Amino acid sequence: MDNKWYTLSAFVRVGFLLYGIWQDATMRVKFTDVDYYVFTDAAQFVTEGQSPFLRSTYRYTPLLAWILTPNIWVSNVFGKLVFIAFDLLVGHLLYQILHNLGHSKSTCQYSALMWLFNPLCATVSSRGNAESVIAWLVLMALSLLLQGRIAASAVFYALSVHFKIYPVTFALPIYLYLGMPSEEMSRSSHKARDAGSQHNEKISSRSNILQVLLSLGPNKKRVVFISTAAAVLGFLTAIFYWMYGWQFLFETYLYHVVRGDIRHNFSPYFYLLYLTSSPESGVPLCLRLLVFLPQAFLLLALSFKLYRHPGLCWFLSVFVFVAFNKVCTSQYFLWYLSLVPLVIPDLNMKLSGMIQLVLLWLAGQAAWLFPAYLLEFQGQNTFLLLWLASLLFLAANTFIVHRIITRYHPVKQKR
Amino acid sequence: MEQIITAFLLLLPVIASGALSKNHFVVERKLSGNGFHRNLETVIHLPNKLRAQLAGPGCNLLVYQTLPSGVYADPFQIRSLRQFGFPEVIFDSVVDIEAAEYASKAHELFMFIELSAYKPDKITGHLNIEIFLPIHARYHAPSSREADVEPRARISMLHPGLYSNCSQPDVNNFLRAPCSSNSHVYCNWAQVSYICYSPQVEMSIPVGEERHKPLVVTVSLFVTAVIFALLCKTIYTSQIDVPDKES
């Protein structure tokens, strides 16, 4: 892709960064993300030879605090520049993945630009949010997996899980994908699909599932992937456990699993959990199960049905995971935004149709944000409205998933 | 005549404050903002007469504020306000900014006011010290009172304690507290009495309603179940792996 686009998007981000320095110095409301102060404080502890977990609400890998120690030694914009660099790398990687899948140059470029000039992504990294690093790790894992470089993919996959626990939702799709025969695997890329003839592909979805059930056992690729990922993840976990103890395990991994925040959030379950959470024993077990089951089952269903299309499957998995999660904040939306550009080129949908979906997604958030603002900043009792809005948002998200699944046609590719 | 007496009685505090404030600290308290995020404003007037005694070189004030379990001050936010002239603060305990009210305890703040940093008023010679302490309400347990429409939780904040490290001879109330924000040594801080006409500051925040529980649990589970079923159908019937007939 033309270098001018990278340069321009880098300028946009550095512009935001400079503006942020000005706003932080003059206004009480900070441009910089709250988490960035957390990272920097944690890096401070690290430079003093102490545990980054001494900073309350530091719930990330110690690697991040280590990477950001120049925030203390050199300048506190260092971390933001790192995040911006990863942000640009994500754009480039999106281009490469789509290119390797056999999409036309212009399609690849448009998709990459969709990331590079998305105002949301640009502000997120220049505000000092680390999501771009995780997005890059996830995309690296995907890219290498599609190229058949399984061990390398496993390394990046393990790193991404180590950074943020959510990529575990890709574990099953990856496992299933690695069970596909090699020639079929490469056929999931369009180049091969176009070249190869499309005989013997008339398989009904029912026999599909049966086949899958029969082919669940380990094979060489699966063993390579699992052992590499386990080794990397195990090594990182062991070394940090040895250095920082139980607190590392709890804050980096377990907290995200057991997190039971009763404060208002986008989750359709938030008011339910708030009302049923008792000060002594928390939420009753049966309810916790009822909340967890749909999410778990949908992830299973998506994995088994769509594992042949890793880009789509990963996107939908994390999208559904976030939509049905018991805690859902806008930061979680970033987890799937970096996968959107991989899906869009294969959607058999007009531009206006896509814009409608985006607007629906934004409208769902706006319908929630308004009562949330009234509650949080005006002190009005809007719990019921907020709850209805969270259900509406789930419905909107479901409609989006439905549209994407029904309009996904990777074969019908226009060149 | 009655009206004059009433007027006099009403004005009495004002008149008295004029008379007393020459010899006493006067503290004003206010809570600004709505919702969960507020500013607890404390204005301390240090009269000219006391300034010589209590605001000499090396003299500091210690403002001791208890925050009840329903609210918290965020230590890291407060540290970031240093550049805007916010005093140095020590917290008596670690603050969990995510915990609900029922899982939290009250905490105490020691705010160190460096008097030399404040300039006296040009006309009166008084020192006016303003502290805008940002506080945040915690989520409270839902209300179970049937009668309440849109129930709220009330949180009231005690007036602060005021202490000086330049002791006055007639004081015998002392507080053992750190000598300064970056010191582990404890000092005796002498209590300073003050006059405060502001009522105790109070805030209220909305809480969930227990009587919504049956509705919310049923409808949430029903809606998510329906949506779940629809998604399952979409996934199961998807034609993604079935090749197009025309190709």
PDB file of N, CA, C and O in Angstrom, chain A residues 27 30 41 55 59 201 262-264 269 271 274-275 279 294 297-298 305-306 308-309 375-381 383-384 387 398 401-402 405 412, chain B residues 34-37 76 79 83-84 98 102 139-140 150-152 206-209 212-213 216 220 224 227-228 231 234-236 238 240-241 243-244 246:
ATOM      1  N   MET A  27      -6.559  21.251  31.310  1.00  0.00           N
ATOM      2  CA  MET A  27      -7.919  20.952  31.767  1.00  0.00           C
ATOM      3  C   MET A  27      -7.906  19.864  32.825  1.00  0.00           C
ATOM      4  O   MET A  27      -7.030  19.006  32.835  1.00  0.00           O
ATOM      5  N   LYS A  30      -9.019  14.846  31.591  1.00  0.00           N
ATOM      6  CA  LYS A  30      -7.834  14.438  30.855  1.00  0.00           C
ATOM      7  C   LYS A  30      -8.200  13.832  29.512  1.00  0.00           C
ATOM      8  O   LYS A  30      -9.214  13.147  29.385  1.00  0.00           O
ATOM      9  N   ASP A  41       2.201   4.373  36.198  1.00  0.00           N
ATOM     10  CA  ASP A  41       2.477   4.162  37.625  1.00  0.00           C
ATOM     11  C   ASP A  41       3.110   2.790  37.848  1.00  0.00           C
ATOM     12  O   ASP A  41       4.042   2.644  38.639  1.00  0.00           O
ATOM     13  N   ARG A  55       0.412  -1.092  41.943  1.00  0.00           N
ATOM     14  CA  ARG A  55      -0.536  -0.100  41.460  1.00  0.00           C
ATOM     15  C   ARG A  55      -1.904  -0.766  41.401  1.00  0.00           C
ATOM     16  O   ARG A  55      -2.088  -1.742  40.674  1.00  0.00           O
ATOM     17  N   ARG A  59      -4.087  -4.581  35.838  1.00  0.00           N
ATOM     18  CA  ARG A  59      -4.560  -5.953  35.599  1.00  0.00           C
ATOM     19  C   ARG A  59      -4.031  -6.467  34.281  1.00  0.00           C
ATOM     20  O   ARG A  59      -4.753  -7.020  33.473  1.00  0.00           O
ATOM     21  N   GLU A 201     -17.632 -30.451  -3.126  1.00  0.00           N
ATOM     22  CA  GLU A 201     -17.850 -29.592  -1.956  1.00  0.00           C
ATOM     23  C   GLU A 201     -19.305 -29.595  -1.521  1.00  0.00           C
ATOM     24  O   GLU A 201     -19.700 -28.818  -0.658  1.00  0.00           O
ATOM     25  N   ILE A 262     -20.941  -4.652  39.544  1.00  0.00           N
ATOM     26  CA  ILE A 262     -22.384  -4.399  39.536  1.00  0.00           C
ATOM     27  C   ILE A 262     -22.708  -3.028  38.958  1.00  0.00           C
ATOM     28  O   ILE A 262     -23.859  -2.690  38.764  1.00  0.00           O
ATOM     29  N   ARG A 263     -21.683  -2.244  38.677  1.00  0.00           N
ATOM     30  CA  ARG A 263     -21.975  -0.904  38.163  1.00  0.00           C
ATOM     31  C   ARG A 263     -22.521  -0.991  36.742  1.00  0.00           C
ATOM     32  O   ARG A 263     -22.255  -1.950  36.021  1.00  0.00           O
ATOM     33  N   HIS A 264     -23.286   0.026  36.336  1.00  0.00           N
ATOM     34  CA  HIS A 264     -23.972  -0.059  35.050  1.00  0.00           C
ATOM     35  C   HIS A 264     -22.982  -0.217  33.907  1.00  0.00           C
ATOM     36  O   HIS A 264     -21.944   0.416  33.868  1.00  0.00           O
ATOM     37  N   TYR A 269     -27.285  -8.176  31.111  1.00  0.00           N
ATOM     38  CA  TYR A 269     -27.485  -8.786  32.429  1.00  0.00           C
ATOM     39  C   TYR A 269     -27.158  -7.844  33.577  1.00  0.00           C
ATOM     40  O   TYR A 269     -27.247  -8.242  34.727  1.00  0.00           O
ATOM     41  N   TYR A 271     -28.477  -5.179  35.112  1.00  0.00           N
ATOM     42  CA  TYR A 271     -29.444  -4.840  36.163  1.00  0.00           C
ATOM     43  C   TYR A 271     -29.859  -6.103  36.917  1.00  0.00           C
ATOM     44  O   TYR A 271     -30.019  -6.083  38.134  1.00  0.00           O
ATOM     45  N   TYR A 274     -27.080  -6.812  39.310  1.00  0.00           N
ATOM     46  CA  TYR A 274     -27.082  -5.823  40.402  1.00  0.00           C
ATOM     47  C   TYR A 274     -28.197  -6.140  41.410  1.00  0.00           C
ATOM     48  O   TYR A 274     -27.962  -6.138  42.620  1.00  0.00           O
ATOM     49  N   LEU A 275     -29.386  -6.461  40.893  1.00  0.00           N
ATOM     50  CA  LEU A 275     -30.515  -6.696  41.800  1.00  0.00           C
ATOM     51  C   LEU A 275     -30.397  -8.025  42.547  1.00  0.00           C
ATOM     52  O   LEU A 275     -30.903  -8.167  43.655  1.00  0.00           O
ATOM     53  N   PRO A 279     -24.966  -8.934  49.260  1.00  0.00           N
ATOM     54  CA  PRO A 279     -23.684  -8.527  49.830  1.00  0.00           C
ATOM     55  C   PRO A 279     -22.876  -9.711  50.373  1.00  0.00           C
ATOM     56  O   PRO A 279     -21.656  -9.695  50.316  1.00  0.00           O
ATOM     57  N   PRO A 294     -25.770 -19.252  27.519  1.00  0.00           N
ATOM     58  CA  PRO A 294     -25.970 -18.825  26.130  1.00  0.00           C
ATOM     59  C   PRO A 294     -24.662 -18.407  25.467  1.00  0.00           C
ATOM     60  O   PRO A 294     -24.374 -18.793  24.328  1.00  0.00           O
ATOM     61  N   PHE A 297     -22.532 -21.530  24.776  1.00  0.00           N
ATOM     62  CA  PHE A 297     -23.072 -22.372  23.712  1.00  0.00           C
ATOM     63  C   PHE A 297     -22.919 -21.710  22.343  1.00  0.00           C
ATOM     64  O   PHE A 297     -22.607 -22.373  21.353  1.00  0.00           O
ATOM     65  N   LEU A 298     -23.138 -20.398  22.301  1.00  0.00           N
ATOM     66  CA  LEU A 298     -23.001 -19.696  21.019  1.00  0.00           C
ATOM     67  C   LEU A 298     -21.570 -19.761  20.508  1.00  0.00           C
ATOM     68  O   LEU A 298     -21.331 -19.911  19.310  1.00  0.00           O
ATOM     69  N   LYS A 305     -19.406 -24.311  13.295  1.00  0.00           N
ATOM     70  CA  LYS A 305     -20.010 -24.005  12.007  1.00  0.00           C
ATOM     71  C   LYS A 305     -19.061 -23.236  11.082  1.00  0.00           C
ATOM     72  O   LYS A 305     -19.070 -23.416   9.874  1.00  0.00           O
ATOM     73  N   LEU A 306     -18.272 -22.345  11.677  1.00  0.00           N
ATOM     74  CA  LEU A 306     -17.554 -21.388  10.825  1.00  0.00           C
ATOM     75  C   LEU A 306     -16.034 -21.489  10.885  1.00  0.00           C
ATOM     76  O   LEU A 306     -15.343 -20.633  10.359  1.00  0.00           O
ATOM     77  N   ARG A 308     -13.920 -22.931   9.298  1.00  0.00           N
ATOM     78  CA  ARG A 308     -13.209 -22.928   8.022  1.00  0.00           C
ATOM     79  C   ARG A 308     -12.859 -21.519   7.557  1.00  0.00           C
ATOM     80  O   ARG A 308     -12.086 -21.339   6.625  1.00  0.00           O
ATOM     81  N   HIS A 309     -13.496 -20.527   8.174  1.00  0.00           N
ATOM     82  CA  HIS A 309     -13.243 -19.136   7.791  1.00  0.00           C
ATOM     83  C   HIS A 309     -12.745 -18.397   9.025  1.00  0.00           C
ATOM     84  O   HIS A 309     -13.510 -17.698   9.688  1.00  0.00           O
ATOM     85  N   LEU A 375     -28.069   9.009  34.729  1.00  0.00           N
ATOM     86  CA  LEU A 375     -27.848   8.323  36.004  1.00  0.00           C
ATOM     87  C   LEU A 375     -26.544   8.786  36.641  1.00  0.00           C
ATOM     88  O   LEU A 375     -26.518   9.219  37.789  1.00  0.00           O
ATOM     89  N   GLU A 376     -25.482   8.731  35.879  1.00  0.00           N
ATOM     90  CA  GLU A 376     -24.167   8.929  36.466  1.00  0.00           C
ATOM     91  C   GLU A 376     -23.858  10.390  36.749  1.00  0.00           C
ATOM     92  O   GLU A 376     -23.254  10.708  37.775  1.00  0.00           O
ATOM     93  N   PHE A 377     -24.255  11.263  35.860  1.00  0.00           N
ATOM     94  CA  PHE A 377     -23.854  12.660  36.029  1.00  0.00           C
ATOM     95  C   PHE A 377     -24.983  13.560  36.492  1.00  0.00           C
ATOM     96  O   PHE A 377     -24.740  14.657  36.981  1.00  0.00           O
ATOM     97  N   GLN A 378     -26.240  13.127  36.291  1.00  0.00           N
ATOM     98  CA  GLN A 378     -27.343  13.955  36.762  1.00  0.00           C
ATOM     99  C   GLN A 378     -28.045  13.346  37.970  1.00  0.00           C
ATOM    100  O   GLN A 378     -28.932  13.963  38.548  1.00  0.00           O
ATOM    101  N   GLY A 379     -27.684  12.166  38.341  1.00  0.00           N
ATOM    102  CA  GLY A 379     -28.262  11.553  39.530  1.00  0.00           C
ATOM    103  C   GLY A 379     -29.726  11.186  39.390  1.00  0.00           C
ATOM    104  O   GLY A 379     -30.440  11.131  40.388  1.00  0.00           O
ATOM    105  N   GLN A 380     -30.169  10.940  38.165  1.00  0.00           N
ATOM    106  CA  GLN A 380     -31.572  10.538  37.999  1.00  0.00           C
ATOM    107  C   GLN A 380     -31.670   9.009  38.009  1.00  0.00           C
ATOM    108  O   GLN A 380     -30.784   8.325  37.513  1.00  0.00           O
ATOM    109  N   ASN A 381     -32.786   8.544  38.542  1.00  0.00           N
ATOM    110  CA  ASN A 381     -32.959   7.098  38.618  1.00  0.00           C
ATOM    111  C   ASN A 381     -33.446   6.563  37.269  1.00  0.00           C
ATOM    112  O   ASN A 381     -34.636   6.569  36.962  1.00  0.00           O
ATOM    113  N   PHE A 383     -32.548   3.413  36.031  1.00  0.00           N
ATOM    114  CA  PHE A 383     -32.128   2.017  35.938  1.00  0.00           C
ATOM    115  C   PHE A 383     -32.972   1.213  34.952  1.00  0.00           C
ATOM    116  O   PHE A 383     -32.443   0.426  34.172  1.00  0.00           O
ATOM    117  N   LEU A 384     -34.299   1.434  34.992  1.00  0.00           N
ATOM    118  CA  LEU A 384     -35.160   0.648  34.104  1.00  0.00           C
ATOM    119  C   LEU A 384     -34.886   0.961  32.643  1.00  0.00           C
ATOM    120  O   LEU A 384     -34.787   0.064  31.803  1.00  0.00           O
ATOM    121  N   TRP A 387     -31.671  -0.483  31.557  1.00  0.00           N
ATOM    122  CA  TRP A 387     -31.810  -1.936  31.369  1.00  0.00           C
ATOM    123  C   TRP A 387     -32.461  -2.228  30.016  1.00  0.00           C
ATOM    124  O   TRP A 387     -31.977  -3.082  29.252  1.00  0.00           O
ATOM    125  N   THR A 398     -27.386  -8.571  17.747  1.00  0.00           N
ATOM    126  CA  THR A 398     -27.837  -9.835  17.178  1.00  0.00           C
ATOM    127  C   THR A 398     -28.209  -9.667  15.710  1.00  0.00           C
ATOM    128  O   THR A 398     -27.867 -10.499  14.866  1.00  0.00           O
ATOM    129  N   VAL A 401     -25.095  -9.581  13.704  1.00  0.00           N
ATOM    130  CA  VAL A 401     -24.533 -10.927  13.519  1.00  0.00           C
ATOM    131  C   VAL A 401     -25.335 -11.677  12.452  1.00  0.00           C
ATOM    132  O   VAL A 401     -24.771 -12.302  11.545  1.00  0.00           O
ATOM    133  N   HIS A 402     -26.642 -11.573  12.551  1.00  0.00           N
ATOM    134  CA  HIS A 402     -27.520 -12.254  11.589  1.00  0.00           C
ATOM    135  C   HIS A 402     -27.210 -11.793  10.168  1.00  0.00           C
ATOM    136  O   HIS A 402     -27.038 -12.600   9.253  1.00  0.00           O
ATOM    137  N   ILE A 405     -23.776 -13.086   8.938  1.00  0.00           N
ATOM    138  CA  ILE A 405     -23.752 -14.513   8.606  1.00  0.00           C
ATOM    139  C   ILE A 405     -24.503 -14.780   7.308  1.00  0.00           C
ATOM    140  O   ILE A 405     -24.038 -15.527   6.449  1.00  0.00           O
ATOM    141  N   LYS A 412     -18.125 -15.465  -4.019  1.00  0.00           N
ATOM    142  CA  LYS A 412     -18.522 -14.457  -4.996  1.00  0.00           C
ATOM    143  C   LYS A 412     -17.630 -13.245  -4.849  1.00  0.00           C
ATOM    144  O   LYS A 412     -17.997 -12.244  -4.246  1.00  0.00           O
TER     145      LYS A 412
ATOM    146  N   ASN B  34     -23.844  16.969  40.292  1.00  0.00           N
ATOM    147  CA  ASN B  34     -24.960  16.041  40.470  1.00  0.00           C
ATOM    148  C   ASN B  34     -24.464  14.634  40.212  1.00  0.00           C
ATOM    149  O   ASN B  34     -23.386  14.452  39.680  1.00  0.00           O
ATOM    150  N   GLY B  35     -25.263  13.695  40.549  1.00  0.00           N
ATOM    151  CA  GLY B  35     -24.913  12.327  40.183  1.00  0.00           C
ATOM    152  C   GLY B  35     -23.847  11.725  41.062  1.00  0.00           C
ATOM    153  O   GLY B  35     -23.703  12.075  42.226  1.00  0.00           O
ATOM    154  N   PHE B  36     -23.092  10.819  40.449  1.00  0.00           N
ATOM    155  CA  PHE B  36     -22.127  10.023  41.220  1.00  0.00           C
ATOM    156  C   PHE B  36     -20.803  10.747  41.432  1.00  0.00           C
ATOM    157  O   PHE B  36     -20.043  10.382  42.309  1.00  0.00           O
ATOM    158  N   HIS B  37     -20.521  11.754  40.616  1.00  0.00           N
ATOM    159  CA  HIS B  37     -19.220  12.416  40.712  1.00  0.00           C
ATOM    160  C   HIS B  37     -19.408  13.840  41.204  1.00  0.00           C
ATOM    161  O   HIS B  37     -20.061  14.637  40.543  1.00  0.00           O
ATOM    162  N   PHE B  76      -5.251   8.283  42.915  1.00  0.00           N
ATOM    163  CA  PHE B  76      -4.469   8.590  41.722  1.00  0.00           C
ATOM    164  C   PHE B  76      -5.014   9.827  41.013  1.00  0.00           C
ATOM    165  O   PHE B  76      -4.268  10.615  40.459  1.00  0.00           O
ATOM    166  N   ARG B  79      -3.698  12.718  43.007  1.00  0.00           N
ATOM    167  CA  ARG B  79      -2.294  12.991  42.732  1.00  0.00           C
ATOM    168  C   ARG B  79      -2.144  13.760  41.418  1.00  0.00           C
ATOM    169  O   ARG B  79      -1.301  14.635  41.291  1.00  0.00           O
ATOM    170  N   GLN B  83      -0.795  19.253  40.013  1.00  0.00           N
ATOM    171  CA  GLN B  83      -0.330  20.321  39.115  1.00  0.00           C
ATOM    172  C   GLN B  83      -1.301  21.495  39.065  1.00  0.00           C
ATOM    173  O   GLN B  83      -0.959  22.560  38.572  1.00  0.00           O
ATOM    174  N   PHE B  84      -2.519  21.290  39.556  1.00  0.00           N
ATOM    175  CA  PHE B  84      -3.484  22.388  39.604  1.00  0.00           C
ATOM    176  C   PHE B  84      -3.577  22.965  41.019  1.00  0.00           C
ATOM    177  O   PHE B  84      -4.560  23.599  41.386  1.00  0.00           O
ATOM    178  N   GLU B  98     -13.554   0.260  42.979  1.00  0.00           N
ATOM    179  CA  GLU B  98     -14.599  -0.457  42.253  1.00  0.00           C
ATOM    180  C   GLU B  98     -15.632  -1.101  43.170  1.00  0.00           C
ATOM    181  O   GLU B  98     -16.688  -1.518  42.707  1.00  0.00           O
ATOM    182  N   TYR B 102     -21.561  -1.593  50.301  1.00  0.00           N
ATOM    183  CA  TYR B 102     -21.653  -2.593  51.368  1.00  0.00           C
ATOM    184  C   TYR B 102     -20.379  -3.414  51.524  1.00  0.00           C
ATOM    185  O   TYR B 102     -20.232  -4.161  52.464  1.00  0.00           O
ATOM    186  N   TYR B 139     -21.689   2.321  44.232  1.00  0.00           N
ATOM    187  CA  TYR B 139     -22.987   1.692  44.050  1.00  0.00           C
ATOM    188  C   TYR B 139     -23.476   1.198  45.406  1.00  0.00           C
ATOM    189  O   TYR B 139     -22.704   0.639  46.188  1.00  0.00           O
ATOM    190  N   HIS B 140     -24.759   1.411  45.691  1.00  0.00           N
ATOM    191  CA  HIS B 140     -25.349   0.945  46.939  1.00  0.00           C
ATOM    192  C   HIS B 140     -26.260  -0.247  46.659  1.00  0.00           C
ATOM    193  O   HIS B 140     -26.715  -0.431  45.540  1.00  0.00           O
ATOM    194  N   GLU B 150     -38.573   5.570  42.893  1.00  0.00           N
ATOM    195  CA  GLU B 150     -37.226   6.017  42.576  1.00  0.00           C
ATOM    196  C   GLU B 150     -36.401   6.251  43.844  1.00  0.00           C
ATOM    197  O   GLU B 150     -36.060   7.382  44.176  1.00  0.00           O
ATOM    198  N   PRO B 151     -36.100   5.184  44.539  1.00  0.00           N
ATOM    199  CA  PRO B 151     -35.406   5.320  45.814  1.00  0.00           C
ATOM    200  C   PRO B 151     -33.971   5.833  45.634  1.00  0.00           C
ATOM    201  O   PRO B 151     -33.376   5.664  44.574  1.00  0.00           O
ATOM    202  N   ARG B 152     -33.479   6.460  46.683  1.00  0.00           N
ATOM    203  CA  ARG B 152     -32.132   7.017  46.642  1.00  0.00           C
ATOM    204  C   ARG B 152     -31.394   6.662  47.927  1.00  0.00           C
ATOM    205  O   ARG B 152     -32.013   6.463  48.967  1.00  0.00           O
ATOM    206  N   PRO B 206     -29.157   7.627  43.053  1.00  0.00           N
ATOM    207  CA  PRO B 206     -30.202   6.628  42.800  1.00  0.00           C
ATOM    208  C   PRO B 206     -29.704   5.213  43.096  1.00  0.00           C
ATOM    209  O   PRO B 206     -28.517   4.923  42.911  1.00  0.00           O
ATOM    210  N   VAL B 207     -30.622   4.381  43.553  1.00  0.00           N
ATOM    211  CA  VAL B 207     -30.291   2.959  43.727  1.00  0.00           C
ATOM    212  C   VAL B 207     -31.344   2.132  42.997  1.00  0.00           C
ATOM    213  O   VAL B 207     -32.432   2.621  42.694  1.00  0.00           O
ATOM    214  N   GLY B 208     -31.011   0.901  42.701  1.00  0.00           N
ATOM    215  CA  GLY B 208     -31.948   0.002  42.041  1.00  0.00           C
ATOM    216  C   GLY B 208     -33.115  -0.325  42.958  1.00  0.00           C
ATOM    217  O   GLY B 208     -33.063  -0.111  44.166  1.00  0.00           O
ATOM    218  N   GLU B 209     -34.192  -0.846  42.352  1.00  0.00           N
ATOM    219  CA  GLU B 209     -35.378  -1.151  43.150  1.00  0.00           C
ATOM    220  C   GLU B 209     -35.594  -2.657  43.204  1.00  0.00           C
ATOM    221  O   GLU B 209     -35.731  -3.317  42.182  1.00  0.00           O
ATOM    222  N   HIS B 212     -38.263  -4.367  41.237  1.00  0.00           N
ATOM    223  CA  HIS B 212     -38.076  -4.640  39.808  1.00  0.00           C
ATOM    224  C   HIS B 212     -37.558  -6.051  39.565  1.00  0.00           C
ATOM    225  O   HIS B 212     -37.520  -6.518  38.438  1.00  0.00           O
ATOM    226  N   LYS B 213     -37.115  -6.688  40.655  1.00  0.00           N
ATOM    227  CA  LYS B 213     -36.377  -7.940  40.488  1.00  0.00           C
ATOM    228  C   LYS B 213     -37.132  -8.998  39.669  1.00  0.00           C
ATOM    229  O   LYS B 213     -36.574  -9.503  38.681  1.00  0.00           O
ATOM    230  N   VAL B 216     -37.287  -7.862  36.022  1.00  0.00           N
ATOM    231  CA  VAL B 216     -35.981  -7.778  35.367  1.00  0.00           C
ATOM    232  C   VAL B 216     -35.400  -9.171  35.133  1.00  0.00           C
ATOM    233  O   VAL B 216     -34.896  -9.469  34.044  1.00  0.00           O
ATOM    234  N   SER B 220     -35.176 -10.302  31.312  1.00  0.00           N
ATOM    235  CA  SER B 220     -33.785 -10.425  30.838  1.00  0.00           C
ATOM    236  C   SER B 220     -33.527 -11.840  30.347  1.00  0.00           C
ATOM    237  O   SER B 220     -32.982 -12.042  29.255  1.00  0.00           O
ATOM    238  N   THR B 224     -32.943 -12.752  26.424  1.00  0.00           N
ATOM    239  CA  THR B 224     -31.665 -13.338  26.013  1.00  0.00           C
ATOM    240  C   THR B 224     -31.876 -14.753  25.470  1.00  0.00           C
ATOM    241  O   THR B 224     -31.189 -15.165  24.542  1.00  0.00           O
ATOM    242  N   ILE B 227     -33.233 -14.363  21.892  1.00  0.00           N
ATOM    243  CA  ILE B 227     -32.145 -13.914  21.019  1.00  0.00           C
ATOM    244  C   ILE B 227     -31.146 -15.045  20.786  1.00  0.00           C
ATOM    245  O   ILE B 227     -30.656 -15.254  19.668  1.00  0.00           O
ATOM    246  N   PHE B 228     -30.890 -15.782  21.844  1.00  0.00           N
ATOM    247  CA  PHE B 228     -29.996 -16.932  21.751  1.00  0.00           C
ATOM    248  C   PHE B 228     -30.533 -17.942  20.729  1.00  0.00           C
ATOM    249  O   PHE B 228     -29.808 -18.413  19.854  1.00  0.00           O
ATOM    250  N   LEU B 231     -30.175 -16.644  17.194  1.00  0.00           N
ATOM    251  CA  LEU B 231     -28.792 -16.723  16.722  1.00  0.00           C
ATOM    252  C   LEU B 231     -28.416 -18.154  16.390  1.00  0.00           C
ATOM    253  O   LEU B 231     -27.733 -18.408  15.388  1.00  0.00           O
ATOM    254  N   THR B 234     -29.790 -18.892  13.064  1.00  0.00           N
ATOM    255  CA  THR B 234     -28.982 -18.250  12.022  1.00  0.00           C
ATOM    256  C   THR B 234     -27.701 -19.031  11.769  1.00  0.00           C
ATOM    257  O   THR B 234     -27.319 -19.268  10.618  1.00  0.00           O
ATOM    258  N   ILE B 235     -27.054 -19.420  12.837  1.00  0.00           N
ATOM    259  CA  ILE B 235     -25.780 -20.124  12.685  1.00  0.00           C
ATOM    260  C   ILE B 235     -26.008 -21.491  12.039  1.00  0.00           C
ATOM    261  O   ILE B 235     -25.315 -21.886  11.103  1.00  0.00           O
ATOM    262  N   TYR B 236     -27.030 -22.193  12.520  1.00  0.00           N
ATOM    263  CA  TYR B 236     -27.265 -23.555  12.036  1.00  0.00           C
ATOM    264  C   TYR B 236     -27.649 -23.569  10.565  1.00  0.00           C
ATOM    265  O   TYR B 236     -27.218 -24.426   9.807  1.00  0.00           O
ATOM    266  N   SER B 238     -26.894 -21.360   8.340  1.00  0.00           N
ATOM    267  CA  SER B 238     -26.052 -20.540   7.469  1.00  0.00           C
ATOM    268  C   SER B 238     -25.570 -21.359   6.274  1.00  0.00           C
ATOM    269  O   SER B 238     -25.297 -22.554   6.379  1.00  0.00           O
ATOM    270  N   ILE B 240     -22.881 -20.681   4.471  1.00  0.00           N
ATOM    271  CA  ILE B 240     -21.542 -20.213   4.128  1.00  0.00           C
ATOM    272  C   ILE B 240     -20.700 -21.295   3.478  1.00  0.00           C
ATOM    273  O   ILE B 240     -19.969 -21.041   2.524  1.00  0.00           O
ATOM    274  N   ASP B 241     -20.801 -22.518   3.979  1.00  0.00           N
ATOM    275  CA  ASP B 241     -19.954 -23.560   3.421  1.00  0.00           C
ATOM    276  C   ASP B 241     -20.572 -24.294   2.238  1.00  0.00           C
ATOM    277  O   ASP B 241     -19.961 -25.185   1.670  1.00  0.00           O
ATOM    278  N   PRO B 243     -21.444 -24.327  -1.438  1.00  0.00           N
ATOM    279  CA  PRO B 243     -21.016 -23.542  -2.605  1.00  0.00           C
ATOM    280  C   PRO B 243     -22.206 -23.063  -3.425  1.00  0.00           C
ATOM    281  O   PRO B 243     -23.266 -23.691  -3.441  1.00  0.00           O
ATOM    282  N   ASP B 244     -22.007 -21.949  -4.096  1.00  0.00           N
ATOM    283  CA  ASP B 244     -23.069 -21.392  -4.919  1.00  0.00           C
ATOM    284  C   ASP B 244     -23.332 -22.293  -6.117  1.00  0.00           C
ATOM    285  O   ASP B 244     -22.419 -22.878  -6.681  1.00  0.00           O
ATOM    286  N   GLU B 246     -24.300 -21.400  -9.036  1.00  0.00           N
ATOM    287  CA  GLU B 246     -23.870 -20.851 -10.328  1.00  0.00           C
ATOM    288  C   GLU B 246     -22.369 -21.005 -10.555  1.00  0.00           C
ATOM    289  O   GLU B 246     -21.908 -20.918 -11.658  1.00  0.00           O
TER     290      GLU B 246
END
